[in-house]
Every structure is written in structure tokens, then in C-alpha cells.
Amino acid sequence: MMYGESPIRLPRISHVSNSGSDFGSSSHHTSYIVQIPPTPDNNPAQVSIVLREFDFNPASVLVPSAPGDIDSGSSGKDNEPDLTDLRISEEEEEEDDTLLYKISYPLTRIVKISPIIIALYRILIVVRVVSLVLFLFWRIRNPNNKAIWLWLLSVICEIWFAFSWLLDQIPKLFPVNHATDIEALKATFESPDPNNLTGKSDLPGIDVFVSTADAEKEPPLVTANTILSILSVDYPVEKLSCYISDDGGSLVTFEAMAEAASFAKIWVPFCRKHEIEPRNPESYFGLKRDPYKDKVRHDFVRERRYVKRGYEEFKVRVNALSHSIRRRSDAYNSKEEIKALEKWKHWKVKVEEDQVKEPRPALVAPKATWMSDGTHWPGTWAVPCPHHSRGDHASIIQVLLDPPGDELVEGKGGEGRAVDFEGVDMRLPMLVYVSREKRPGYDHNKKAGAMNALVRASAIMSNGPFILNLDCDHYVYNSRAFRDGICFMMDHDGDRVSYVQFPQRFEGIDPSDRYANNNTVFFDINLRALDGIQGPMYVGTGCLFRRTALYGFNPPDVFVVEEEPSGCCNCCFPRIKKRSLATVASEPEHYIDVEDEDRFDIRLIRKQFGSSSMLVSSVKVAEFQGRPLATVYSSRRGRPPGSLTGSRKPLDFATVNEAVNVISCWYEEKTEWGFNVGWIYGSVTEDVVTGFRMHEKGWRSFYCVTEPDAFRGTAPINLTDRLHQVLRWATGSVEIFFSRNNAIFAGPKLKFLQRIAYLNVGIYPFTSIFILTYCFLPPLSLFSGHFVVETLTGSFLIYLLIITLSLCGLAVLEVKWSGISLEEWWRNEQFWLIGGTSAHLVAVLQGILKVIAGIEISFTLTAKSSTGGDDEDDEFADLYLFKWTALMIPPLTIIILNIVAILFAVCRTVFSENPQWSNLLGGTFFASWVLLHMYPFAKGLMGRGGRTPTIVYVWSGLIAICLSLLYITIKNSEIDGGSFMLA
């Protein structure tokens, strides 16, 4: 063991695709068998499964076969499952209702918002719509003949602003709050009853996906803390599996996850014993509140001190991994070079003396990256070479923590032990490291491709019916959040819920939230309002999915639209004929053969999912396990109580070998992955598109706001990083607008108001064109001496007052029913203007270039942490860093022009023989409104303590020179109409 390395023996990679240039075969894999104790995730018990022909008997409910009934071989055609539908047969003798059905209490409820607030809110929306229509009508009928160009530009912008505001405001008509009942969930699924005498958990399994791609921009210590928070959640340990996707194939990330798996053996039992919150070690030990409050166990102080010391040592080991791996690799490479040199000398002597012709051996050994067991790392090497670079490496699957058994494993206690875990469950959830295969010439589809690889691998290894995806910097802040999400899925009609979206909450944001990093208006107003329609959008992280919804299936009970027209409003509000019974629940439209009475066509299934028979056979299992319990209210679509308390077969070599096979880069060829199945490809914002496709099929989603927050993460607080983040989002929206995912082309199952919300997602970046124009109107008005109206009449002022007051009233009411602060609302308005004049405008240009010229857009990851700044002890040091970007040019120009225009207009009016005070007042108010919105941007340019970077002076000087030349040109020329004449 080398100095500085961890004494923990890191696991050896046992499942790697050694495919090389031709991708090889699975025969090269090392013999490796993981014996997994039985868990109830994949084998529903107490279910009589028979083969029968398809009929229209409404009592027949589609149910999958158990995995044990299907050959678990590789993906060859010889192992195809039977084409016959599998269904639960109703026994001739009727079972007692108390055994077959279980009365469950509602798991969720609607927390109503004050009817008075909602009524006033809707009235104000109507008032503002009417006033906007009247105002625009008045503006059109009263042009400014002295400056017709100024009037025309302002009217065009105002019409678009009214349209854009309407798209944003209409979906907010029906805001709701949902609450969950975790105690009812526990009573329904984890309490003894005639079907579950032992009281084993009947909850469905959850597969948690954590994605990372760059060990430098996404520090492994941050990812390790996220993994530790997941492993210690309050959910049945045998029902939980965690998958870490390392799309960079970094050995640093792999060994950091191995260290996290080792430390979890102490951290997780400690959290369970003392009910620690939050269960992220870095956040918990960094709490500024009293850690001993409400702790009554006498051994808490001693054990906390021991665990904290262990975490500090864990941090040192993880942070030193890069150095340790480099030193280890250098040592091994030196030995390999010596061996290569000796081998070459031996060859030379043999050739010279014996005159034997043999191939010349390599004189220089490759600069490989070595694992702790003395083998080559199959992923990306520090010195890239063929088959070992970021875009060219083998697929890797390593089980870091074996799945736990059904029976409780208690810890040991007694005198002399550092920690007393007597009576504490020591089991840990399964933890799997996954790095998909990458080869040149393949489009790997970035994060969406990595997530789809995890979907396939997890379907074979654990097949949890629900999937929770988290970014590597978003950790579990509320250990019971998983139960909150499951409440929506297991409630009445929960089988029609595609996903549950949790709000994103952030840490490390400056107290004033200068650049609206918290996005509270979006998360607490927009998404909460959509919860009252068809559900919130998917926002990329903190989302609990139904696996079958990700597979592209339809909800089991959807509205059927009549073919006959039902009136003039049929295009927006289709006539409802009936509900279709879930005889083929959750089957995708392209699976259904109408002429053959809805029978499965296995050829189409393989075309959609690929050649893996194990993957295809897991689909029905996941669909069955994701159903709510069969209660007296929903017996036709539910599963029998106690059906998930059984055991499953152990995970063997063939299963893990198949998981390696399905994450190969060639597996998705000639399939529907990324098009109709899984995360959708083709957009920077794959999250919004994926959620849109589900809503388009008729699925429902829910918004789950918990107390305390379910998850917390980090966000860029630096101005430059924030602008680039907004640029990426806006570019994705432009891509959506120019694609088939535009809400205009959505099917009839997407509700009208939901359609408007998605339409606004694709349209909002185009507002930047009109914002930029409108921000230049005040300088033009002040320079020319004219205003957008000919005179400040009473009608104009009254309309302006009504529109402004109604907007303020709506803001106050939104603050009331959403719970955000008025300051947060104002910060959002400010950054909306800043982003609209910078990032959104560039996004529109990039989107148009991609559509017209086919120029692809590439983005780099946003760094999850920063070590810059003048004061490393300052928590918000990154806020004051100034990093120049071209995105700052338009806002900077707007600020300078408006300031210069105000000074110029004031001087001209004061010294004029016939001063136009009304035009000065209108233009100055207009310019001040723009500058007030730009204040956070200007403050960001100043850095810490008002120290302005040199680049700002350079640009300011250049713009000032341009303005001076423009003024001289206008001064010495007369433009027709006199709009620019400065007499």
C-alpha cells in the first residue's frame, strides 16, 4: 500500500465490456456472481398467474409474470418469452373480501387556498386583461404623428408584452396545494393484516439515479455526500437501490463512491439510531444551530464526535484521491516501462544472435491509470489513449453494496465499542456504479443518454417500479421525502400519475438573492398553479417517475375522444365519450394491434426496447408492482395487498452480464430509446420535453412541497455562470419551439391550459427581441425630444395607472397564496429583464442558426463549486467574481445609453427656450424604470466594494465615443419628419 492511500480495499471491477474497436462479446467478462438475499421487489407473491386467451372480460386485470417464470439468459432470440397474455384468473370460489381487498385511507389531500384570495386574484386578472385591450386599442387609435417610428415600435412591443403576459398568467388561474399523509401510508402498507401477518413492507421499490459527468467540475466529495444522504433515507431498505452514473468514466469518482460505501456502514446506522436530519454529513456537521437540541440519548455526544472524526478522515481520503491515483499510476507505469525495455532488449539479443524474425515489441508502455488492485482502469485514463478517453471507453458496472436481505440485521453493542448500534438495523441499500460504453462515431446524447442507460440497467438488476433522479449536487434534505412521493403514486387513481415533481431548493445563495437564483416565482407560483391543471413540468432533478410512464406507455384510464365533431369548440375542448377500462393498462399506442383485439405484438416490443429479453420481460413486472393496492374502490386496476412482501431470486452472473450488455453504445440502434421511450433526445432541455411527452399521452403529474424541503442543492451565484445557465435553458426552449414538441402540435389529451403553459415555454425567449427594443426606446425618446405618445393625456395616465396597480395587486396576491416574499418576486422581475436583454436574445439567435444552418450548440457543465474569490473564508466570495462574457454587452450598453440620455435630455430641456417638460418627464420615467431593473446587473459589474473591472471602463469608453459620433452626426443633419432634429 502506497503512502497516502486509503487502507480500505477498493472493489475490483468485475463487469466491464472489453469490446475494443469491434465491441467484442460478453465472453471476456470475469466470472462474478453477486448473491443477493431475496427481496420483494421483483416477485409478487400470493398471485395466481395463468395463461389464457385475451377476452373482454372486465374482471380480468393485466398482471405480469414473475421474473422467475422467464428465462434469465442473454438477449438472444432463443429466450423470447411466450406471446400469450398473462392475466390474473379469478378463482371459481370467491375469496373473502377481507383477504382480497383492503380498505385504504386517502394518502393525499388538497389544502385549499383562501377562496377570497383566489377570487380577488382572478378578478384582477380579468381587470388587467380588459385594461390592456382598451389601452392597446387606444394606443393604436392615437398615433404620435411627430415621431411615428417611435410610436410604431412601442405599440408593437406593447402588443407582444400583453400576449406574453397572457400566456404566462392564464395557467395560474387554478393554483392548489397538495399535502400527504405518511401515517396513512404506513398503516396501509406496513401494518399487519390478514394478507401480511408479519407486517413486512408492501411498499413498491424505488431506484434512485444520480448523474455526474466531470470529476473536476462536479467534485466527487459533493457526489459522495449525495449518495450518503440517499442510502440513509427513511424507506424500507430492501426496497431501495441507488445507481450512480459516471458519464466521464473517472477512476476518481469510482473510488470516491467506494469510500462512500465504506463510510455508509457507520453513517447510516448513526442516522437511524439518532434520527439525524439532514442526512448529508457535510450539511449536518456544518449546521449553525445546536446539534444537541432534542437529543436525549446519553451516548449521542460521544458517538457524534466519533462519527464526525470518521467523516473528516473520509473527506481527506476523497480529496486526496486524485493525488493518490496519480502516484499509484506513476509507480505502476514505471514498472511497466522497465518491463517493456527489458522485453525489447531480450528481443534484440534474440534477433541478433539467433537470427529469428519476431515482431518488435513496444519500447514505450502506455501511460495507463491503475486501480488499487494492480489492474488497468477500464474507463477514462488521465493520459487519454484509444479505448480509454472520455468519448471512447468500455462500459462498467460494479456493485459497491450488495442488496440487503429481508430479515433485520441488528448491530452490536456493549462496553468498549466506539458506537453502540445494538437494536439498530445495519442493512444498507444496494449501491451500483455505472459508466456506459462510449465509442467514436456514436451520438451518446449527453445526460439523456446516460439516464436511459441507467433505466435499462436498473430494469434488469432491481426493476423498481418507480425511479427518482437527482443531480449529483442535490441531496436528500428530508429523509421521509420518498414516502411523500409514494403517497401520490399509491393513492386512489395513482396509477394515472406519471411523476411527482419536488421543488428545487438551494443552499449557498446570497441573502439578497441578487440574481434570482432561487427561482421561487417559478417553483412556488408557476408549478404550483400547474398542479391544479394537469400537473407541473419536469424540471430535471428531484422527480419521482413511474417506470412504465418513462417507457412511453399510456395511462391505464384515459379519455376517449369521439370522432364526430361536437361543436365549434371541439378543437380546444373535445367531447368526452367514455373512459376506457384498463384491460391493456399502460400499453403504448404503438403496441396495440386493433385488428387483433389489442393483443401484444412481441416484434413491436423488441423494436421499441431492444433485443434484451430480460429487459422486455421486466416491463410487465414493473407495471404490476407500480399499481396501487386493490381496494373496494379500485379493485379492477389494483394489485392484491401483500403482493410485494415476497422474495426474489438472487442476482446472478447472467443478469449482471445482461445489464452490461444493455448499456453498450450500440444497444439503442434501431430502437425507440430517446424518441418514444425513456428520456427524449434532441434538446438541451431534455427534462421539459420528457415531461411534455407524458402529459401529451394523458398522464397526470403532481407537485409535492414538503416541510422541511425534500431536496437541496447548489446553484451558481456568480453573474457570468448565472447568465450561461439561463442561456442553456432558453436555448432548449427555442429548440422546443422549432420541433415537433411544440405544444401547438400536441394531441387532444393535453389540457387546454396545460397546452398554453407548454407553449409559453417555447415562446418566452422570443420576448427578448421586444425587451431589447423597448429598453432602447427611452434613450431614443430622450435624444429626439419626443415620447411614445404625442402628449401625456389623462387617458394615457389613467390606463397606465390601472395596468400598474393591477400588476402590483396580482403580485401581492401571488405572494399571499404562494408563500414567497415580495422581495423575491421583485428580484425575479429584475432578472427577467436582465436575462431578456442578454442570454435569451443569444438563445434565439443560436436556435435560429441551428434550424436554418444546422449548427449544433454545445454547452459546458456549470461548476458545482468554486474556490476563487479574494476571501476564501467568505461563504459568498463567488458572488463577487467578475468573469467577462459577451452576454454582458447588451445590458451594459442599455445602462450607459439610458444614463447618458437622461443627462442629455435634462441639459437640453433646462437650457431650451421652449422646454418640453412632459416629454422629459415621460422619457426620464421610462429610462429610470429600465435602470431600476438593471440595478443587480450594474452591482454585479462593480464586484466587491465597488471596484470596477478594467474591461468595464474599456467598453464604456468605446460606447461613449460611439454615442458622441452619433450625436455629432445627428446634430449636423436633418432627417425627414424632424424626429431627430436637435434645434
GROMACS .gro file of C-alpha atoms in nm, residues 703-962:
model
  260
  703TYR     CA    1  -4.625   1.884  -0.720
  704CYS     CA    2  -4.505   1.776  -0.377
  705VAL     CA    3  -4.397   2.055  -0.142
  706THR     CA    4  -4.275   1.913   0.189
  707GLU     CA    5  -4.175   2.063   0.519
  708PRO     CA    6  -3.881   2.057   0.558
  709ASP     CA    7  -3.761   2.069   0.197
  710ALA     CA    8  -3.732   1.733   0.025
  711PHE     CA    9  -3.404   1.805  -0.153
  712ARG     CA   10  -3.146   2.078  -0.155
  713GLY     CA   11  -2.872   2.160  -0.399
  714THR     CA   12  -2.636   2.428  -0.516
  715ALA     CA   13  -2.679   2.698  -0.779
  716PRO     CA   14  -2.430   2.937  -0.944
  717ILE     CA   15  -2.435   3.273  -0.767
  718ASN     CA   16  -2.180   3.434  -0.996
  719LEU     CA   17  -2.329   3.665  -1.263
  720THR     CA   18  -2.145   3.502  -1.553
  721ASP     CA   19  -2.235   3.147  -1.451
  722ARG     CA   20  -2.594   3.251  -1.394
  723LEU     CA   21  -2.620   3.405  -1.741
  724HIS     CA   22  -2.478   3.093  -1.903
  725GLN     CA   23  -2.723   2.878  -1.708
  726VAL     CA   24  -3.015   3.090  -1.830
  727LEU     CA   25  -2.871   3.076  -2.182
  728ARG     CA   26  -2.878   2.696  -2.176
  729TRP     CA   27  -3.240   2.688  -2.059
  730ALA     CA   28  -3.351   2.948  -2.314
  731THR     CA   29  -3.172   2.767  -2.596
  732GLY     CA   30  -3.356   2.449  -2.506
  733SER     CA   31  -3.685   2.639  -2.516
  734VAL     CA   32  -3.607   2.770  -2.865
  735GLU     CA   33  -3.527   2.414  -2.975
  736ILE     CA   34  -3.864   2.303  -2.840
  737PHE     CA   35  -4.042   2.579  -3.030
  738PHE     CA   36  -3.893   2.469  -3.364
  739SER     CA   37  -3.951   2.096  -3.305
  740ARG     CA   38  -4.245   1.859  -3.303
  741ASN     CA   39  -4.253   1.904  -2.926
  742ASN     CA   40  -4.415   2.244  -2.972
  743ALA     CA   41  -4.739   2.244  -2.773
  744ILE     CA   42  -4.927   2.366  -3.079
  745PHE     CA   43  -4.889   2.020  -3.234
  746ALA     CA   44  -4.978   1.826  -2.919
  747GLY     CA   45  -5.265   1.577  -2.921
  748PRO     CA   46  -5.610   1.625  -2.766
  749LYS     CA   47  -5.515   1.461  -2.435
  750LEU     CA   48  -5.313   1.767  -2.335
  751LYS     CA   49  -5.546   2.001  -2.148
  752PHE     CA   50  -5.602   2.350  -2.285
  753LEU     CA   51  -5.439   2.546  -2.002
  754GLN     CA   52  -5.154   2.294  -1.983
  755ARG     CA   53  -5.102   2.344  -2.354
  756ILE     CA   54  -5.074   2.720  -2.303
  757ALA     CA   55  -4.815   2.668  -2.028
  758TYR     CA   56  -4.601   2.449  -2.256
  759LEU     CA   57  -4.650   2.694  -2.542
  760ASN     CA   58  -4.514   2.969  -2.321
  761VAL     CA   59  -4.204   2.758  -2.254
  762GLY     CA   60  -4.117   2.766  -2.622
  763ILE     CA   61  -4.214   3.129  -2.682
  764TYR     CA   62  -4.071   3.320  -2.386
  765PRO     CA   63  -3.713   3.356  -2.526
  766PHE     CA   64  -3.851   3.546  -2.828
  767THR     CA   65  -3.975   3.816  -2.592
  768SER     CA   66  -3.610   3.922  -2.565
  769ILE     CA   67  -3.630   4.084  -2.910
  770PHE     CA   68  -3.905   4.316  -2.793
  771ILE     CA   69  -3.749   4.373  -2.450
  772LEU     CA   70  -3.424   4.485  -2.610
  773THR     CA   71  -3.612   4.717  -2.845
  774TYR     CA   72  -3.820   4.858  -2.562
  775CYS     CA   73  -3.513   4.925  -2.347
  776PHE     CA   74  -3.363   5.134  -2.628
  777LEU     CA   75  -3.680   5.341  -2.669
  778PRO     CA   76  -3.614   5.569  -2.365
  779PRO     CA   77  -3.273   5.688  -2.498
  780LEU     CA   78  -3.422   5.737  -2.844
  781SER     CA   79  -3.709   5.929  -2.692
  782LEU     CA   80  -3.483   6.150  -2.480
  783PHE     CA   81  -3.236   6.213  -2.762
  784SER     CA   82  -3.510   6.301  -3.011
  785GLY     CA   83  -3.719   6.507  -2.772
  786HIS     CA   84  -4.032   6.303  -2.838
  787PHE     CA   85  -4.222   6.046  -2.635
  788VAL     CA   86  -4.414   5.733  -2.730
  789VAL     CA   87  -4.733   5.940  -2.716
  790GLU     CA   88  -4.773   6.285  -2.857
  791THR     CA   89  -4.876   6.434  -2.523
  792LEU     CA   90  -4.924   6.295  -2.174
  793THR     CA   91  -5.305   6.296  -2.178
  794GLY     CA   92  -5.529   6.194  -1.892
  795SER     CA   93  -5.644   5.879  -2.075
  796PHE     CA   94  -5.287   5.757  -2.115
  797LEU     CA   95  -5.207   5.819  -1.749
  798ILE     CA   96  -5.527   5.650  -1.629
  799TYR     CA   97  -5.463   5.340  -1.840
  800LEU     CA   98  -5.102   5.330  -1.721
  801LEU     CA   99  -5.212   5.363  -1.359
  802ILE     CA  100  -5.471   5.085  -1.385
  803ILE     CA  101  -5.230   4.847  -1.555
  804THR     CA  102  -4.957   4.918  -1.300
  805LEU     CA  103  -5.185   4.888  -0.996
  806SER     CA  104  -5.340   4.565  -1.125
  807LEU     CA  105  -4.992   4.420  -1.173
  808CYS     CA  106  -4.896   4.520  -0.818
  809GLY     CA  107  -5.220   4.372  -0.687
  810LEU     CA  108  -5.155   4.044  -0.866
  811ALA     CA  109  -4.805   4.038  -0.722
  812VAL     CA  110  -4.936   4.086  -0.368
  813LEU     CA  111  -5.196   3.811  -0.409
  814GLU     CA  112  -4.941   3.573  -0.562
  815VAL     CA  113  -4.719   3.637  -0.265
  816LYS     CA  114  -5.012   3.558  -0.035
  817TRP     CA  115  -5.114   3.224  -0.185
  818SER     CA  116  -4.765   3.103  -0.276
  819GLY     CA  117  -4.582   3.197   0.043
  820ILE     CA  118  -4.288   3.374  -0.121
  821SER     CA  119  -4.175   3.722  -0.026
  822LEU     CA  120  -4.237   4.039  -0.221
  823GLU     CA  121  -3.860   4.088  -0.249
  824GLU     CA  122  -3.824   3.751  -0.420
  825TRP     CA  123  -4.097   3.847  -0.666
  826TRP     CA  124  -3.919   4.175  -0.743
  827ARG     CA  125  -3.581   4.004  -0.787
  828ASN     CA  126  -3.743   3.774  -1.041
  829GLU     CA  127  -3.879   4.073  -1.233
  830GLN     CA  128  -3.536   4.235  -1.236
  831PHE     CA  129  -3.354   3.930  -1.364
  832TRP     CA  130  -3.628   3.867  -1.620
  833LEU     CA  131  -3.524   4.194  -1.782
  834ILE     CA  132  -3.151   4.123  -1.742
  835GLY     CA  133  -3.183   3.777  -1.894
  836GLY     CA  134  -3.413   3.906  -2.165
  837THR     CA  135  -3.155   4.155  -2.288
  838SER     CA  136  -2.865   3.909  -2.280
  839ALA     CA  137  -2.900   3.531  -2.260
  840HIS     CA  138  -3.247   3.499  -2.410
  841LEU     CA  139  -3.152   3.705  -2.713
  842VAL     CA  140  -2.844   3.493  -2.782
  843ALA     CA  141  -3.052   3.179  -2.736
  844VAL     CA  142  -3.292   3.293  -3.006
  845LEU     CA  143  -3.003   3.357  -3.245
  846GLN     CA  144  -2.847   3.019  -3.170
  847GLY     CA  145  -3.180   2.841  -3.211
  848ILE     CA  146  -3.244   3.004  -3.547
  849LEU     CA  147  -2.892   2.915  -3.665
  850LYS     CA  148  -2.949   2.555  -3.565
  851VAL     CA  149  -3.276   2.537  -3.756
  852ILE     CA  150  -3.155   2.717  -4.068
  853ALA     CA  151  -2.789   2.617  -4.089
  854GLY     CA  152  -2.786   2.304  -3.875
  855ILE     CA  153  -2.519   2.442  -3.643
  856GLU     CA  154  -2.515   2.232  -3.326
  857ILE     CA  155  -2.496   2.405  -2.989
  858SER     CA  156  -2.262   2.277  -2.722
  859PHE     CA  157  -2.259   2.371  -2.356
  860THR     CA  158  -2.019   2.304  -2.076
  861LEU     CA  159  -2.118   2.191  -1.730
  862THR     CA  160  -2.175   2.454  -1.469
  863ALA     CA  161  -1.917   2.413  -1.195
  864LYS     CA  162  -2.075   2.289  -0.872
  865SER     CA  163  -1.826   2.467  -0.651
  866SER     CA  164  -1.575   2.746  -0.677
  867THR     CA  165  -1.253   2.813  -0.494
  868GLY     CA  166  -1.199   3.160  -0.631
  869GLY     CA  167  -1.252   3.492  -0.468
  870ASP     CA  168  -1.048   3.728  -0.262
  871ASP     CA  169  -1.159   3.583   0.068
  872GLU     CA  170  -1.174   3.205   0.088
  873ASP     CA  171  -1.346   3.229   0.426
  874ASP     CA  172  -1.633   3.428   0.276
  875GLU     CA  173  -1.928   3.199   0.208
  876PHE     CA  174  -2.038   3.420  -0.082
  877ALA     CA  175  -1.696   3.501  -0.226
  878ASP     CA  176  -1.800   3.360  -0.563
  879LEU     CA  177  -2.071   3.626  -0.585
  880TYR     CA  178  -1.811   3.899  -0.632
  881LEU     CA  179  -1.605   3.728  -0.901
  882PHE     CA  180  -1.615   3.907  -1.235
  883LYS     CA  181  -1.570   3.691  -1.544
  884TRP     CA  182  -1.625   3.878  -1.867
  885THR     CA  183  -1.861   3.731  -2.126
  886ALA     CA  184  -2.009   3.871  -2.445
  887LEU     CA  185  -2.354   3.826  -2.291
  888MET     CA  186  -2.286   4.139  -2.085
  889ILE     CA  187  -2.254   4.372  -2.384
  890PRO     CA  188  -2.627   4.442  -2.449
  891PRO     CA  189  -2.721   4.514  -2.082
  892LEU     CA  190  -2.411   4.730  -2.036
  893THR     CA  191  -2.494   4.927  -2.349
  894ILE     CA  192  -2.851   4.978  -2.230
  895ILE     CA  193  -2.736   5.111  -1.892
  896ILE     CA  194  -2.489   5.357  -2.041
  897LEU     CA  195  -2.729   5.480  -2.309
  898ASN     CA  196  -3.009   5.542  -2.062
  899ILE     CA  197  -2.784   5.733  -1.820
  900VAL     CA  198  -2.632   5.946  -2.097
  901ALA     CA  199  -2.978   6.008  -2.247
  902ILE     CA  200  -3.118   6.131  -1.915
  903LEU     CA  201  -2.829   6.372  -1.864
  904PHE     CA  202  -2.851   6.494  -2.222
  905ALA     CA  203  -3.228   6.548  -2.209
  906VAL     CA  204  -3.213   6.732  -1.877
  907CYS     CA  205  -2.945   6.969  -2.004
  908ARG     CA  206  -3.128   7.033  -2.329
  909THR     CA  207  -3.461   7.099  -2.159
  910VAL     CA  208  -3.315   7.328  -1.892
  911PHE     CA  209  -3.132   7.545  -2.144
  912SER     CA  210  -3.405   7.536  -2.408
  913GLU     CA  211  -3.610   7.847  -2.486
  914ASN     CA  212  -3.923   7.633  -2.521
  915PRO     CA  213  -3.873   7.338  -2.282
  916GLN     CA  214  -4.087   7.025  -2.331
  917TRP     CA  215  -4.121   6.916  -1.970
  918SER     CA  216  -4.384   6.648  -2.038
  919ASN     CA  217  -4.163   6.468  -2.287
  920LEU     CA  218  -3.869   6.493  -2.045
  921LEU     CA  219  -4.080   6.355  -1.762
  922GLY     CA  220  -4.212   6.065  -1.969
  923GLY     CA  221  -3.873   5.973  -2.112
  924THR     CA  222  -3.695   6.004  -1.777
  925PHE     CA  223  -3.954   5.787  -1.602
  926PHE     CA  224  -3.923   5.534  -1.882
  927ALA     CA  225  -3.541   5.527  -1.859
  928SER     CA  226  -3.547   5.510  -1.477
  929TRP     CA  227  -3.776   5.208  -1.499
  930VAL     CA  228  -3.515   5.033  -1.716
  931LEU     CA  229  -3.224   5.131  -1.490
  932LEU     CA  230  -3.411   5.014  -1.180
  933HIS     CA  231  -3.446   4.668  -1.333
  934MET     CA  232  -3.079   4.671  -1.433
  935TYR     CA  233  -2.955   4.753  -1.083
  936PRO     CA  234  -2.846   4.395  -0.990
  937PHE     CA  235  -2.651   4.370  -1.315
  938ALA     CA  236  -2.474   4.701  -1.252
  939LYS     CA  237  -2.397   4.596  -0.896
  940GLY     CA  238  -2.251   4.271  -1.026
  941LEU     CA  239  -2.016   4.464  -1.253
  942MET     CA  240  -1.884   4.656  -0.956
  943GLY     CA  241  -1.762   4.343  -0.781
  944ARG     CA  242  -1.679   4.366  -0.412
  945GLY     CA  243  -1.665   4.712  -0.259
  946GLY     CA  244  -1.741   4.892  -0.584
  947ARG     CA  245  -1.414   4.801  -0.757
  948THR     CA  246  -1.497   4.821  -1.124
  949PRO     CA  247  -1.304   4.585  -1.356
  950THR     CA  248  -1.094   4.747  -1.627
  951ILE     CA  249  -1.294   4.584  -1.904
  952VAL     CA  250  -1.599   4.784  -1.797
  953TYR     CA  251  -1.410   5.111  -1.844
  954VAL     CA  252  -1.288   4.995  -2.186
  955TRP     CA  253  -1.636   4.913  -2.307
  956SER     CA  254  -1.782   5.226  -2.153
  957GLY     CA  255  -1.523   5.440  -2.332
  958LEU     CA  256  -1.588   5.274  -2.666
  959ILE     CA  257  -1.963   5.316  -2.631
  960ALA     CA  258  -1.923   5.677  -2.520
  961ILE     CA  259  -1.715   5.752  -2.830
  962CYS     CA  260  -1.978   5.591  -3.050
   0.00000   0.00000   0.00000
